[in-house]
XYZ file of C-alpha atoms in Angstrom:
199
model
C 0.000 0.000 0.000
C 1.196 3.560 -0.630
C 3.072 5.229 2.247
C 3.533 2.033 4.230
C 6.266 1.843 6.868
C 8.295 -1.194 7.939
C 10.527 -0.616 10.970
C 12.662 -3.412 12.406
C 13.775 -4.170 15.930
C 16.599 -6.578 16.722
C 18.494 -8.950 14.447
C 16.913 -10.531 11.372
C 18.226 -12.460 8.359
C 15.581 -12.277 5.636
C 16.101 -14.704 2.748
C 14.002 -13.949 -0.333
C 12.633 -16.509 -2.762
C 11.971 -13.707 -5.255
C 13.134 -10.088 -5.624
C 11.282 -7.374 -3.703
C 9.588 -5.024 -6.172
C 8.655 -1.746 -4.479
C 5.943 -0.154 -6.627
C 3.952 1.781 -4.002
C 4.775 5.447 -3.451
C 6.093 6.412 -0.047
C 7.344 2.994 1.079
C 9.736 3.296 4.035
C 11.870 0.321 5.107
C 14.039 1.320 8.063
C 16.404 -0.755 10.204
C 18.824 1.983 11.216
C 20.644 0.916 14.371
C 19.459 -2.685 14.023
C 21.076 -5.763 12.435
C 18.912 -6.677 9.472
C 19.987 -8.502 6.317
C 17.886 -8.831 3.176
C 19.299 -11.226 0.585
C 18.286 -13.502 -2.247
C 18.204 -17.243 -1.748
C 21.185 -19.151 -3.063
C 19.732 -22.608 -2.371
C 18.045 -22.720 -4.775
C 19.522 -19.792 -6.678
C 17.063 -16.943 -7.211
C 17.505 -14.718 -10.275
C 17.109 -10.952 -10.112
C 17.764 -7.903 -7.983
C 17.297 -7.916 -4.234
C 15.279 -4.667 -4.447
C 13.704 -3.158 -7.570
C 12.321 0.317 -6.862
C 9.870 1.868 -9.323
C 7.934 4.420 -7.263
C 8.377 7.880 -5.793
C 9.260 8.822 -2.210
C 10.746 5.414 -1.344
C 13.317 5.102 1.470
C 15.635 2.153 2.200
C 17.698 2.778 5.316
C 20.071 0.769 7.488
C 19.890 -2.612 5.736
C 22.560 -5.117 4.723
C 21.598 -5.965 1.134
C 23.365 -8.600 -0.926
C 23.075 -11.659 -3.115
C 21.677 -10.412 -6.433
C 22.233 -12.876 -9.248
C 24.472 -12.681 -12.298
C 23.581 -9.702 -14.497
C 21.630 -7.861 -11.786
C 22.286 -5.122 -9.224
C 21.497 -5.502 -5.542
C 19.327 -2.360 -5.804
C 17.800 -1.235 -9.112
C 16.019 2.138 -9.219
C 14.015 2.451 -12.426
C 10.792 3.753 -13.954
C 9.405 6.806 -15.722
C 7.646 8.174 -12.635
C 10.270 7.243 -10.043
C 11.738 10.184 -8.116
C 12.756 11.353 -4.643
C 14.187 7.954 -3.656
C 16.559 7.810 -0.670
C 19.096 4.996 -0.203
C 20.830 5.723 3.082
C 23.208 4.005 5.510
C 22.962 0.601 3.859
C 25.686 -2.049 3.551
C 25.564 -3.330 -0.003
C 27.419 -6.373 -1.269
C 28.604 -7.370 2.198
C 27.012 -9.054 5.186
C 26.704 -7.552 8.653
C 30.222 -8.743 9.506
C 31.725 -7.012 6.474
C 32.312 -10.248 4.548
C 31.862 -10.302 0.771
C 28.418 -11.692 0.001
C 27.571 -10.725 -3.598
C 29.950 -12.868 -5.660
C 28.092 -12.493 -8.970
C 26.293 -9.121 -8.648
C 26.793 -6.827 -11.633
C 26.349 -3.604 -9.612
C 25.783 -2.543 -6.046
C 23.263 0.141 -7.052
C 22.010 0.711 -10.601
C 19.915 3.799 -11.408
C 18.155 4.390 -14.738
C 14.956 6.050 -13.480
C 13.645 8.970 -15.529
C 11.127 10.707 -13.277
C 11.072 14.478 -12.806
C 11.985 15.609 -9.271
C 10.041 18.457 -7.736
C 11.554 21.642 -6.243
C 14.249 20.795 -3.715
C 14.146 17.084 -4.579
C 16.628 14.778 -6.277
C 15.761 11.888 -8.528
C 17.689 9.575 -6.199
C 19.833 10.394 -3.159
C 22.542 7.810 -2.422
C 23.860 8.790 0.987
C 26.310 7.242 3.476
C 26.214 3.701 2.103
C 29.021 1.145 2.274
C 29.332 -0.657 -1.073
C 31.922 -3.376 -1.424
C 32.790 -6.671 -3.093
C 30.961 -6.100 -6.384
C 33.576 -8.199 -8.116
C 31.868 -8.322 -11.539
C 30.789 -4.691 -11.940
C 30.458 -1.196 -10.486
C 29.709 -0.050 -6.967
C 27.221 2.555 -8.229
C 26.131 2.948 -11.853
C 23.943 5.861 -12.988
C 22.736 5.473 -16.558
C 20.555 8.077 -18.261
C 19.146 9.260 -14.936
C 19.253 13.033 -14.385
C 19.487 14.736 -11.005
C 21.074 12.079 -8.779
C 22.901 13.072 -5.582
C 25.778 10.790 -4.486
C 27.291 11.837 -1.170
C 29.449 10.450 1.634
C 29.450 6.852 0.414
C 32.325 4.382 0.637
C 32.738 2.243 -2.467
C 35.690 -0.111 -2.853
C 36.660 -3.619 -3.839
C 34.716 -3.418 -7.124
C 35.954 -4.887 -10.400
C 35.191 -1.958 -12.689
C 34.429 1.427 -11.088
C 33.437 2.707 -7.702
C 31.078 5.125 -9.474
C 30.069 5.109 -13.144
C 27.988 7.940 -14.658
C 26.814 7.471 -18.257
C 24.484 9.846 -20.083
C 23.227 11.209 -16.762
C 23.089 14.983 -16.374
C 23.050 17.164 -13.252
C 24.586 14.457 -11.084
C 26.103 15.839 -7.876
C 28.964 13.903 -6.279
C 30.789 14.970 -3.134
C 32.317 13.669 0.061
C 32.643 10.066 -1.149
C 35.518 7.657 -0.488
C 36.025 5.619 -3.623
C 38.759 3.015 -3.615
C 40.167 4.027 -0.220
C 39.557 3.260 3.412
C 38.984 5.843 6.169
C 42.719 6.539 6.379
C 43.032 7.172 2.634
C 44.829 3.904 1.901
C 44.126 2.478 -1.544
C 41.941 -0.623 -1.627
C 41.780 -3.151 -4.476
C 39.347 -2.032 -7.132
C 39.278 -0.861 -10.729
C 38.805 2.743 -11.803
C 37.567 5.231 -9.221
C 35.018 7.291 -11.187
C 34.033 6.897 -14.843
C 32.021 9.671 -16.513
C 30.733 9.442 -20.074
C 28.317 11.714 -21.969
C 27.204 13.548 -18.842
C 27.256 17.132 -17.587
């Protein structure tokens, strides 16, 4: 239902038998300060994203999200009316202990939504997430999505790029650590930021 709220308490390991498709506007899933994992089943293997978001005003906060299948991102934000999405303080590609847990994911976060944000809004805000161990792709990929804000994330240990921006205009990027730890030491990954056909 639109504008539904799910708030967790305590520790939970949620194993999905199919991807979660968030299509209702205003969905809030919040486990900030708790220990909550949401992942796809690997026995048997489940194909797809962990989360597919195609609605406005959606918030995912404080989750450990991993296990998308080959060719998919852990979080996919898409749709012609999708806007004002907040992805905040999540651990993507790793479990709650920091261990790599997305061995075949193509991206940590993939954004190709084309909605029109209102005044003071962004299409998607990607804020203070830890994205690691995306060994077949990019930490964050923004493709043809205008008006995305990427701030204060840590993205490392990815095969290709920590952040890839392709054909996406008015993308704001600041305060991120890409390919380094808190002390500024280089971590294994490919290119830091790739920008193509964007302003």
